[in-house]
Each structure stands twice: as structure tokens, then as C-alpha cells.
Short mmCIF file of N, CA, C and O in Angstrom, two decimals:
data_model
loop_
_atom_site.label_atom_id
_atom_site.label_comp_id
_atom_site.label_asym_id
_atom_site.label_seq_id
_atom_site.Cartn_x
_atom_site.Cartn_y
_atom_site.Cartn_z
N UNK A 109 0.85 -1.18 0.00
CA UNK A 109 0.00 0.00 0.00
C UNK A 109 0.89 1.23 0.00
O UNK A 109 1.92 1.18 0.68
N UNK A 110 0.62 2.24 -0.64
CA UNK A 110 1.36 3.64 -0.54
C UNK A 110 1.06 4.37 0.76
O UNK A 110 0.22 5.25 0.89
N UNK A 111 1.49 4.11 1.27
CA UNK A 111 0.91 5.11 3.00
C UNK A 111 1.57 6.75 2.37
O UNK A 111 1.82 7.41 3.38
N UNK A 112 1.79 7.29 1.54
CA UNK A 112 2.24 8.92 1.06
C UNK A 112 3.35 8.93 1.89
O UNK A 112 4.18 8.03 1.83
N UNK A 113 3.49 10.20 2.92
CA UNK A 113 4.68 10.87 3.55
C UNK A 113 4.96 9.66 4.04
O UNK A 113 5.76 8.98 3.39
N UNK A 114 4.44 9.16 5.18
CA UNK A 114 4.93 8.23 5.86
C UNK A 114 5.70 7.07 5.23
O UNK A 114 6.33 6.26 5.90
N UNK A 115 5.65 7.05 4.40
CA UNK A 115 6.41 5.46 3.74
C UNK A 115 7.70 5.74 4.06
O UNK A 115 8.22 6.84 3.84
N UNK A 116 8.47 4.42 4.77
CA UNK A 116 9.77 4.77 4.41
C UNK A 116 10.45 5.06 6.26
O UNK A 116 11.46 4.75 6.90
N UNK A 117 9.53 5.62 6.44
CA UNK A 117 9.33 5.76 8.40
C UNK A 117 9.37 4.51 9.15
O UNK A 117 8.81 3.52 8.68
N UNK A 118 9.95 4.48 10.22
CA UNK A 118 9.36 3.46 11.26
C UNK A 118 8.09 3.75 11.76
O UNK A 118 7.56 4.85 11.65
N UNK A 119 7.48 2.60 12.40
CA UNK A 119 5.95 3.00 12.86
C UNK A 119 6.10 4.26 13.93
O UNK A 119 5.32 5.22 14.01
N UNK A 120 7.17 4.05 14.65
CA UNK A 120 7.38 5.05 15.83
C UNK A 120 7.59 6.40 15.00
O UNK A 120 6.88 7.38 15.25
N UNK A 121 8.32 6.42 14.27
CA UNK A 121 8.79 7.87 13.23
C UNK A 121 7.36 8.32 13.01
O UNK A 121 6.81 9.28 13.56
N UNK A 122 6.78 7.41 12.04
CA UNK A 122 5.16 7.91 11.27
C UNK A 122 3.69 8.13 12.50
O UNK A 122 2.64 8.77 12.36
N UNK A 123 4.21 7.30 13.65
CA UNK A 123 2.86 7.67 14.63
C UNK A 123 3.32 9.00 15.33
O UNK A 123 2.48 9.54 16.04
N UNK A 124 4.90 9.77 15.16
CA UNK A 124 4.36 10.62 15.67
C UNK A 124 4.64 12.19 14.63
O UNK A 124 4.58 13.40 14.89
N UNK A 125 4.93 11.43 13.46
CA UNK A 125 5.24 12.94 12.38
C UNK A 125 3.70 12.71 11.50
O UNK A 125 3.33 13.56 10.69
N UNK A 126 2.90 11.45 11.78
CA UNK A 126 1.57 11.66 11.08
C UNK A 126 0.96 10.64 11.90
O UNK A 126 1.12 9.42 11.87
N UNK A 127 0.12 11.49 12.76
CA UNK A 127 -0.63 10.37 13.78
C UNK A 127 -2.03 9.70 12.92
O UNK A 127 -2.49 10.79 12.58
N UNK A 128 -2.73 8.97 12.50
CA UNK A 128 -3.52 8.36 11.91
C UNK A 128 -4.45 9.05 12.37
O UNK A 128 -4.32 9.29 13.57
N UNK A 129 -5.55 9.57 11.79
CA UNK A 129 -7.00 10.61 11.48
C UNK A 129 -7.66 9.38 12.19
O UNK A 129 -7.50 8.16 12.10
N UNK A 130 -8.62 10.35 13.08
CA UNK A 130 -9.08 9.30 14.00
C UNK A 130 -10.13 8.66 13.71
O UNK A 130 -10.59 7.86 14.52
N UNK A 131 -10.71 8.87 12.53
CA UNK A 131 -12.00 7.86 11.98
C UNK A 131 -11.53 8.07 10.42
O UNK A 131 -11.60 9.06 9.68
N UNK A 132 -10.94 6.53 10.19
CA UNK A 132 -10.39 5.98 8.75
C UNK A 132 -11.50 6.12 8.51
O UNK A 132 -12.30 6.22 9.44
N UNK A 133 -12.01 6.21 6.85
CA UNK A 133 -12.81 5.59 6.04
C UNK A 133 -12.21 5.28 4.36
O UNK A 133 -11.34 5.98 3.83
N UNK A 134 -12.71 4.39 3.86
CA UNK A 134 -12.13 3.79 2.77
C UNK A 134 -11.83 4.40 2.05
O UNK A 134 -10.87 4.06 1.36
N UNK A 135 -12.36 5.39 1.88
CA UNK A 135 -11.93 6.09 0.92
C UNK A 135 -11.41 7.47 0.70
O UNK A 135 -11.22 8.12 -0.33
N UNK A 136 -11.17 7.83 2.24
CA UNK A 136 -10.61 8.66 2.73
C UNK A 136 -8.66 8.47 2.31
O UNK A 136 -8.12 7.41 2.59
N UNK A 137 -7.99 9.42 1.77
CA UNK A 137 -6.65 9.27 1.63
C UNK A 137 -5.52 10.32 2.71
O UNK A 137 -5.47 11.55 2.61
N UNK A 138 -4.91 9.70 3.44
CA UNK A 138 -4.01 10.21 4.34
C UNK A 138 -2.67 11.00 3.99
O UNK A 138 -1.95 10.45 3.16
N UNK A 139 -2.38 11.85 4.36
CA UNK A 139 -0.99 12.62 3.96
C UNK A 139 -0.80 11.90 2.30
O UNK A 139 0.15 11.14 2.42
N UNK A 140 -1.08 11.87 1.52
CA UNK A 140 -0.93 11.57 0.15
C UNK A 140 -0.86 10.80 -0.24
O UNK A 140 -0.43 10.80 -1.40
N UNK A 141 -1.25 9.44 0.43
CA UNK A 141 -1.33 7.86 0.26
C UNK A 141 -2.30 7.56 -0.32
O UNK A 141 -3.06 8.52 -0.41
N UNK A 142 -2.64 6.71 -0.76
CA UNK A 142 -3.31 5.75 -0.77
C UNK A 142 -4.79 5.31 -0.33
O UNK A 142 -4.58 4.85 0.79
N UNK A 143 -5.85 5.21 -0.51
CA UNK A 143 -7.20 5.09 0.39
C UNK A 143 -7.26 3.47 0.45
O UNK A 143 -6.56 2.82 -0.32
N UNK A 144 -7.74 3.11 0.99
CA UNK A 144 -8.28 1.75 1.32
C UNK A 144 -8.93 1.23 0.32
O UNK A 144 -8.67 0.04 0.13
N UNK A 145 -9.69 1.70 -0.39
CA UNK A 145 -10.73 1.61 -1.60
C UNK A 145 -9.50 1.37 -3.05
O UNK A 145 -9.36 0.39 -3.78
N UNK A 146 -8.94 2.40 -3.04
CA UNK A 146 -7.91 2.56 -3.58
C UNK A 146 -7.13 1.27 -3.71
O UNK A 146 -7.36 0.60 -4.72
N UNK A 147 -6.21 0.81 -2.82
CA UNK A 147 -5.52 -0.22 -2.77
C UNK A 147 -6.65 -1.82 -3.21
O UNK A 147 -6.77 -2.70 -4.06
N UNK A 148 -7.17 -1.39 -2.09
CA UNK A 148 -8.40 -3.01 -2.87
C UNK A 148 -8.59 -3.20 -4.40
O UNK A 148 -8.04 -4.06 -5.09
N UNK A 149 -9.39 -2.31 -4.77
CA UNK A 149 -9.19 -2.10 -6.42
C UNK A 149 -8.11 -2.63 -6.89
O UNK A 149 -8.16 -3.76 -7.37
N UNK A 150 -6.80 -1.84 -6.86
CA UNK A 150 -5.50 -2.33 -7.22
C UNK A 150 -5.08 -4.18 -7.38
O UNK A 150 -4.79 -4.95 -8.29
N UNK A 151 -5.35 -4.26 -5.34
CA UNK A 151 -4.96 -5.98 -6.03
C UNK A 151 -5.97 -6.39 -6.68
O UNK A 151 -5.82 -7.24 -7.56
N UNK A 152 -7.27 -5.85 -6.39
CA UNK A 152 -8.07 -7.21 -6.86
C UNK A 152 -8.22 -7.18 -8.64
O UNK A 152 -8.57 -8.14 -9.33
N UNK A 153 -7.96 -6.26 -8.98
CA UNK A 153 -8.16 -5.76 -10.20
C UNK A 153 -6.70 -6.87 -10.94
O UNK A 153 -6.89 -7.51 -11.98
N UNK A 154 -5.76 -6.91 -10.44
CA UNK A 154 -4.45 -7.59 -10.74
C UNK A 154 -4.71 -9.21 -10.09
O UNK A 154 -3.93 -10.11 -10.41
N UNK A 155 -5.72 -9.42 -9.28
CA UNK A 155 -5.65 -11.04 -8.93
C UNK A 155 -6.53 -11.68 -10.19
O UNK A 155 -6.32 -12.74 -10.78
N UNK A 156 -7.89 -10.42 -10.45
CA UNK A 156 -8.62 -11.04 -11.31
C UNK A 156 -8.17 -11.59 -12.69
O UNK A 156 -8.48 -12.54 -13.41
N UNK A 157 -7.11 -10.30 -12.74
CA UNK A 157 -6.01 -10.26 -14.06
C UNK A 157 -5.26 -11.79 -14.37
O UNK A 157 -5.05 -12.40 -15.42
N UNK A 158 -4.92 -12.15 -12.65
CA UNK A 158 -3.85 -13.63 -12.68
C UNK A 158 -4.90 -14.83 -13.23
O UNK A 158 -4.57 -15.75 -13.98
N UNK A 159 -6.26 -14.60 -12.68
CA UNK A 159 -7.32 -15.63 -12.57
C UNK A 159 -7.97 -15.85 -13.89
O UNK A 159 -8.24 -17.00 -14.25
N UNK A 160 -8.22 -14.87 -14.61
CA UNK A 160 -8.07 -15.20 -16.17
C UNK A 160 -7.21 -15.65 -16.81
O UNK A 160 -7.46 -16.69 -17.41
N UNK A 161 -6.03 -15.13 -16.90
CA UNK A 161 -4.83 -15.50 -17.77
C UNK A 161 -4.91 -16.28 -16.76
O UNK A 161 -5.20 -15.47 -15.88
N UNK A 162 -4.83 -17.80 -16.00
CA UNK A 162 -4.46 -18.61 -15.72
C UNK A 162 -5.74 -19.73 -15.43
O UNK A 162 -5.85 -20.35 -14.38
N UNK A 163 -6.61 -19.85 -16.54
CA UNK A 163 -8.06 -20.53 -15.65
C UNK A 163 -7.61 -21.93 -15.71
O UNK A 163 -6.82 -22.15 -16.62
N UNK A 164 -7.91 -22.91 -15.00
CA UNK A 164 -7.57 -24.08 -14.56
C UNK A 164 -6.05 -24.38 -14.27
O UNK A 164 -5.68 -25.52 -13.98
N UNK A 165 -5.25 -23.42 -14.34
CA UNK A 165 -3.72 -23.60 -13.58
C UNK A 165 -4.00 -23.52 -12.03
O UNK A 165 -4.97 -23.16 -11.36
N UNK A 166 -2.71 -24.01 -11.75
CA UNK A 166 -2.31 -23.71 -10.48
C UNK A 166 -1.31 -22.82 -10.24
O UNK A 166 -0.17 -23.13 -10.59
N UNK A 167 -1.63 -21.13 -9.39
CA UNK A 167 -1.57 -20.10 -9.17
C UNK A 167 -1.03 -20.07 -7.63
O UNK A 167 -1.61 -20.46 -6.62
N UNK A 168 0.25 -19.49 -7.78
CA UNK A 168 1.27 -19.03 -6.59
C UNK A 168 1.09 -17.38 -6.44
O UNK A 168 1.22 -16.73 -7.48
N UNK A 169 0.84 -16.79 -5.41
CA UNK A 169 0.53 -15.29 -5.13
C UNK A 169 1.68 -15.07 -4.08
O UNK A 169 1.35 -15.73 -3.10
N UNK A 170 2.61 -14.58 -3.90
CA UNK A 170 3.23 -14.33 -2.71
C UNK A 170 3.08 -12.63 -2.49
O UNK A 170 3.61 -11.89 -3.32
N UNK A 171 2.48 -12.14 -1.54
CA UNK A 171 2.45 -10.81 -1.42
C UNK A 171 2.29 -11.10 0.41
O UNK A 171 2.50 -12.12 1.08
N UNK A 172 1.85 -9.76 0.77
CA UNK A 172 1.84 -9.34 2.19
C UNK A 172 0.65 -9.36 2.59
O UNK A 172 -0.24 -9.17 1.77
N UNK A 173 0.31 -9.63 4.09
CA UNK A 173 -0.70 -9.39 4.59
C UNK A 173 -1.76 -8.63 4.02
O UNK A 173 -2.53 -9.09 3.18
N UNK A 174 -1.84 -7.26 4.55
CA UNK A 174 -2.76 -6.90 3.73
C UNK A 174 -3.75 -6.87 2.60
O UNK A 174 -4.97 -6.67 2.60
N UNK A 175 -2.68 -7.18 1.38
CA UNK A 175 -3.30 -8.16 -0.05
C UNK A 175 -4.06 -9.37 0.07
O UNK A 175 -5.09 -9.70 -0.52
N UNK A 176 -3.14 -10.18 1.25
CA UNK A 176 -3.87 -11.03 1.50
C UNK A 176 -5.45 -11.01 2.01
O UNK A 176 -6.32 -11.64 1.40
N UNK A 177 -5.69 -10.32 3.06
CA UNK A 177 -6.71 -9.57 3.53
C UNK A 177 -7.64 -9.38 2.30
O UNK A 177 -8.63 -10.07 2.05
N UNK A 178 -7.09 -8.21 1.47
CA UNK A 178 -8.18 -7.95 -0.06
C UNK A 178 -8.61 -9.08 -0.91
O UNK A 178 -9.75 -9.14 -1.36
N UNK A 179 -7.82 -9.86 -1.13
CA UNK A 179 -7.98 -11.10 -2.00
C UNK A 179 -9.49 -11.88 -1.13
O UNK A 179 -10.54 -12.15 -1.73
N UNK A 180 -9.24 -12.12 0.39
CA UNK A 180 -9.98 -12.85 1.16
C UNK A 180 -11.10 -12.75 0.86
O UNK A 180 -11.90 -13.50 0.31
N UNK A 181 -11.17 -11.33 1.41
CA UNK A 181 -12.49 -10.53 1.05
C UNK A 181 -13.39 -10.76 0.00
O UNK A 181 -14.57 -11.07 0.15
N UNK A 182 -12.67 -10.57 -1.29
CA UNK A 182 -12.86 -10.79 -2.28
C UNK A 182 -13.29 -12.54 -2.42
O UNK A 182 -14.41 -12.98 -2.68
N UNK A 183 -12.58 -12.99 -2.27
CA UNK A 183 -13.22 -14.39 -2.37
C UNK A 183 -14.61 -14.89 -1.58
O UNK A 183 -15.53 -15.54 -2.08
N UNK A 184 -14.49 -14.40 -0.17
CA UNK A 184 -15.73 -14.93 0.48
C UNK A 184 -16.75 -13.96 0.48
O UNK A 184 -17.70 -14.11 1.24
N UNK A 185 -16.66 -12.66 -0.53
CA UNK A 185 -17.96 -12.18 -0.93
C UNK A 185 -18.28 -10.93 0.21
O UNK A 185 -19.43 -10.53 0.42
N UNK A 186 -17.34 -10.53 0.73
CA UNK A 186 -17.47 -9.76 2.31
C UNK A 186 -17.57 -8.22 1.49
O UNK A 186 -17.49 -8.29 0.26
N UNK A 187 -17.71 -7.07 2.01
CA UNK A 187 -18.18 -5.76 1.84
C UNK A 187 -16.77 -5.37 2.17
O UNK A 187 -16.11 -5.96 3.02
N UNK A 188 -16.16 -4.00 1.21
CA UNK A 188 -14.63 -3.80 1.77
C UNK A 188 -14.91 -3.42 3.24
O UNK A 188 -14.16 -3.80 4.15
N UNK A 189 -16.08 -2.63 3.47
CA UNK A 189 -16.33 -2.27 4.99
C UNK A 189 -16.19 -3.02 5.92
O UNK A 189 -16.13 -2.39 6.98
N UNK A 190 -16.11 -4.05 6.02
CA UNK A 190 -16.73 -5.42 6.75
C UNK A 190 -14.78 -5.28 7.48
O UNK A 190 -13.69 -4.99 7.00
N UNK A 191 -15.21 -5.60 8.62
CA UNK A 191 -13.77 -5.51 9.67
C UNK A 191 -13.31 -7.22 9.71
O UNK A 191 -13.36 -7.90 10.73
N UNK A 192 -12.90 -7.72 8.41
CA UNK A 192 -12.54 -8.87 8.02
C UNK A 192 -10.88 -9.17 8.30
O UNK A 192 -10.22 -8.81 7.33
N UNK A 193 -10.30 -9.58 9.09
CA UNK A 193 -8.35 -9.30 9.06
C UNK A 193 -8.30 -10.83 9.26
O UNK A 193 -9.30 -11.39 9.72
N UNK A 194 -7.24 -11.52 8.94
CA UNK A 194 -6.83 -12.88 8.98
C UNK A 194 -5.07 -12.12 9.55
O UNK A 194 -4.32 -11.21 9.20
N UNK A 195 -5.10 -13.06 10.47
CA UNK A 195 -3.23 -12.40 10.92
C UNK A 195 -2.42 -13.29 10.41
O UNK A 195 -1.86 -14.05 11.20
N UNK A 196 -2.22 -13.38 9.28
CA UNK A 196 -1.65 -14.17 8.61
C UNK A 196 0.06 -14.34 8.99
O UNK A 196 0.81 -13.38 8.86
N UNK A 197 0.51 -15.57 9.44
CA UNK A 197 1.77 -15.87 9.91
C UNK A 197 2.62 -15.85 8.58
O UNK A 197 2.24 -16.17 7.46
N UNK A 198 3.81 -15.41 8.97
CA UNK A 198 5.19 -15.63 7.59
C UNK A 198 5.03 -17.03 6.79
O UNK A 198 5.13 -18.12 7.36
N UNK A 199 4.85 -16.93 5.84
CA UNK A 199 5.22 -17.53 4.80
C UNK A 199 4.35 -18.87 5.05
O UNK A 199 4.67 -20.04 4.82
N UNK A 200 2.79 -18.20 5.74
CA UNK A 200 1.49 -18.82 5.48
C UNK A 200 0.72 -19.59 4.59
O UNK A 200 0.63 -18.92 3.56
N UNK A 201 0.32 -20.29 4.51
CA UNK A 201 -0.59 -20.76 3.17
C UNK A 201 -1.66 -20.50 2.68
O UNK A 201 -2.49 -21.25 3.20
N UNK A 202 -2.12 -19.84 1.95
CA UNK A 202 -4.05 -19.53 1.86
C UNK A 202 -4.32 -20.31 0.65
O UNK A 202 -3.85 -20.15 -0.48
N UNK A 203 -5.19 -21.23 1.09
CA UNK A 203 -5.44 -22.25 -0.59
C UNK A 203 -6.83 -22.26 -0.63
O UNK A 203 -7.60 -22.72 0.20
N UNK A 204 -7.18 -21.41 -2.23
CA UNK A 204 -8.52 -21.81 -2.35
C UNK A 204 -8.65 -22.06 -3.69
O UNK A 204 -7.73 -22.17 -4.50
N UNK A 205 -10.20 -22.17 -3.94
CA UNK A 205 -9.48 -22.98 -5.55
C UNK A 205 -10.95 -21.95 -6.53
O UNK A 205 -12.08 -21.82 -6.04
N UNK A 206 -10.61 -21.46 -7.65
CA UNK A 206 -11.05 -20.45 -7.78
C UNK A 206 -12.28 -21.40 -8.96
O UNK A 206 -11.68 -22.07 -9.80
N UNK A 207 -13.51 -21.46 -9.04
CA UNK A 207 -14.61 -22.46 -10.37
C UNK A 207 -15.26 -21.16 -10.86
O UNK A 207 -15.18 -20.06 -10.31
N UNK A 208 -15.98 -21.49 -12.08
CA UNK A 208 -16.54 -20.42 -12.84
C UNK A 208 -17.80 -19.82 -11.23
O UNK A 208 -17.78 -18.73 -10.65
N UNK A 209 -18.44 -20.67 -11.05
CA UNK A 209 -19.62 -20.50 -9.61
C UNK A 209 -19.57 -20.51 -8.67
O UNK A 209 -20.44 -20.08 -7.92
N UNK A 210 -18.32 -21.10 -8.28
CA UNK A 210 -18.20 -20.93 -7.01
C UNK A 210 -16.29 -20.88 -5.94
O UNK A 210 -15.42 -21.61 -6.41
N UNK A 211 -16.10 -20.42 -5.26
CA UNK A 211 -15.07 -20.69 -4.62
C UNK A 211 -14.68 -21.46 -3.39
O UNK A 211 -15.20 -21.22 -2.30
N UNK A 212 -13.77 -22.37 -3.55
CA UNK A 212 -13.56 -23.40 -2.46
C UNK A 212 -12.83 -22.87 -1.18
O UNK A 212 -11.90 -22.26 -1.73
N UNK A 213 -12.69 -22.74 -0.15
CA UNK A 213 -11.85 -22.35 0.40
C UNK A 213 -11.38 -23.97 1.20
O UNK A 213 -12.11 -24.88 1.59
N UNK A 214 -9.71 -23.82 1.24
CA UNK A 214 -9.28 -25.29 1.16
C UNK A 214 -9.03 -25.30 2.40
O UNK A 214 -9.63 -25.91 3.29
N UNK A 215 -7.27 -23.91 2.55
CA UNK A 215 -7.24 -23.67 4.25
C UNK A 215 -6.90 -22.22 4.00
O UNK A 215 -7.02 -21.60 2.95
N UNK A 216 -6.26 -21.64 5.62
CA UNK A 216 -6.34 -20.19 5.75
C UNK A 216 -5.12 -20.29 6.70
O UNK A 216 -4.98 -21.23 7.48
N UNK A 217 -4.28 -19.31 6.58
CA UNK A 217 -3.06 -19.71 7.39
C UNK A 217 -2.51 -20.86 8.16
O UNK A 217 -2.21 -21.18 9.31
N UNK A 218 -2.54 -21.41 6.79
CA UNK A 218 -1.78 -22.68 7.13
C UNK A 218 0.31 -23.01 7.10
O UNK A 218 1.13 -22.68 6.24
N UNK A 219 0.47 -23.61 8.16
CA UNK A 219 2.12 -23.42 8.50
C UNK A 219 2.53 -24.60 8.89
O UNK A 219 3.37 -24.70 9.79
N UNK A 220 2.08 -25.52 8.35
CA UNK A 220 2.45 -26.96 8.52
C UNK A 220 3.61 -27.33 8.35
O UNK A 220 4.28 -27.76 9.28
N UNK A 221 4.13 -27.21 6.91
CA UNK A 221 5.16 -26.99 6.00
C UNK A 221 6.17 -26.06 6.98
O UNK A 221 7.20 -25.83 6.34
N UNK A 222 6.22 -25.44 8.32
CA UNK A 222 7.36 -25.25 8.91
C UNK A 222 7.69 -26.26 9.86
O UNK A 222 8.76 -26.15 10.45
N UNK A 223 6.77 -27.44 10.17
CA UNK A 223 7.38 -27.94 11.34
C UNK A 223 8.64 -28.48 10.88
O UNK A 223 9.59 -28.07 11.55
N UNK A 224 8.91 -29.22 10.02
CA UNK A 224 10.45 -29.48 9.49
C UNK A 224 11.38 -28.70 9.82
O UNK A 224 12.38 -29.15 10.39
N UNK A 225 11.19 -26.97 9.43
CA UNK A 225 12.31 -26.69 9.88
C UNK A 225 12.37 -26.22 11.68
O UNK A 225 13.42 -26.20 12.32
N UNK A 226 11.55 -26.03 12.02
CA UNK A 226 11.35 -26.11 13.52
C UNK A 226 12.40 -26.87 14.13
O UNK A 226 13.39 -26.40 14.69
N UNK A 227 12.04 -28.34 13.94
CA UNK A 227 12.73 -29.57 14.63
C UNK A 227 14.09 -29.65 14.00
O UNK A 227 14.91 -30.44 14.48
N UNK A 228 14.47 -28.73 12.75
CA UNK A 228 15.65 -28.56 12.55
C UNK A 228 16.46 -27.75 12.91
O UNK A 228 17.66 -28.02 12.92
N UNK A 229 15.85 -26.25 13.37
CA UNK A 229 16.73 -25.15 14.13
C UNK A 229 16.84 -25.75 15.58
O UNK A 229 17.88 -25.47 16.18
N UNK A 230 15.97 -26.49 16.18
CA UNK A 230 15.96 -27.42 17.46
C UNK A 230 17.09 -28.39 18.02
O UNK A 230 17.42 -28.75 19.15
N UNK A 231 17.44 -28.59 16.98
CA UNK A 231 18.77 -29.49 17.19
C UNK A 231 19.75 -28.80 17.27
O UNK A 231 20.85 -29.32 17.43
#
């Protein structure tokens, strides 16, 4: 997301050279960033992009939280308004499987795939 001035800041730098407006709304844009509305559009407009050019493949997305968040949304049909957040852990799994009617959802931060290395930094 473009947060404007603040990009580039630590959170401590940006909470106190641009303290966050105390009632967000989506489509409201902050010191020259970005709106919420704004960014959603963006990925989803570029996932829909992947989901055509790729119909019946199998589709790797690696992005950040947030995106992740928009995509979600987007899949289970939620309102951007809707106070929807998944805290998605590092290098998480979100698997769903995209049909002309309908969408599967398989799992949602899934981290299985680290216990290996777990029991290997363990030793």
C-alpha cells in the first residue's frame, strides 16, 4: 500500500510525524497515500487479471498481509467495509481454488510446511 509521507518511516517515526485521522474511512486518503478503496481495487483488479490469464492452472501469489486480507475478502464475498483481518503468519498458506460459480476455500493460514524446519533449528 502507498501510505504517502509516511512510507519509508518506522511506525514510531510515522505515529508521531503523522498520527492516523481518527476515523479511517475507505476512501478517505491520508498525507498523500493511498485510500483503502484505492488499494483493494489495485490488487483485486491484478488477482482477477492472474485468474483469467491462468483458468484451470495452479496459481502461486506471494504478497503481504494486507493483499492477502483484499484477495480474502474478495473471495468470500465480504463488503470492503466489513472488519474482516486474517493475521496471517510468515510464509502462510491460503489455498482456495477459484470455479466459474463458485469458490472453495481449502485452508487459511496454514504453517504446517514449517514444522520441518522447527525440529531442525531445534537441534
Amino acid at each position: 500500500m502507498n501510505y504517502g509521507k509516511p512510507s519509508g518511516l518506522t511506525k514510531k517515526e510515522a505515529e508521531i510525524l503523522y498520527p492516523v485521522p481518527p476515523r479511517q474511512v475507505i476512501f478517505n486518503r491520508a498525507y498523500d497515500g493511498e485510500s483503502e478503496l484505492e488499494f483493494h481495487r489495485r490488487v483485486i483488479e491484478l488477482f482477477y487479471e492472474l485468474v483469467h490469464r491462468h483458468q484451470g492452472q495452479t496459481v502461486c501469489i506471494v504478497t503481504h498481509g494486507r493483499a492477502i486480507n483484499a484477495i480474502l475478502k474478495e473471495v468470500m464475498n465480504l463488503p470492503l467495509s466489513h472488519d474482516f483481518r486474517v493475521d496471517s503468519a510468515d510464509t502462510s498458506i491460503h489455498h482456495f481454488v477459484m470455479r466459474q460459480n463458485q469458490t472453495l476455500l481449502r485452508c487459511i493460514n496454514h504453517t504446517d510446511h514449517l514444522v520441518a524446519l522447527q525440529m531442525d533449528v531445534a537441534k
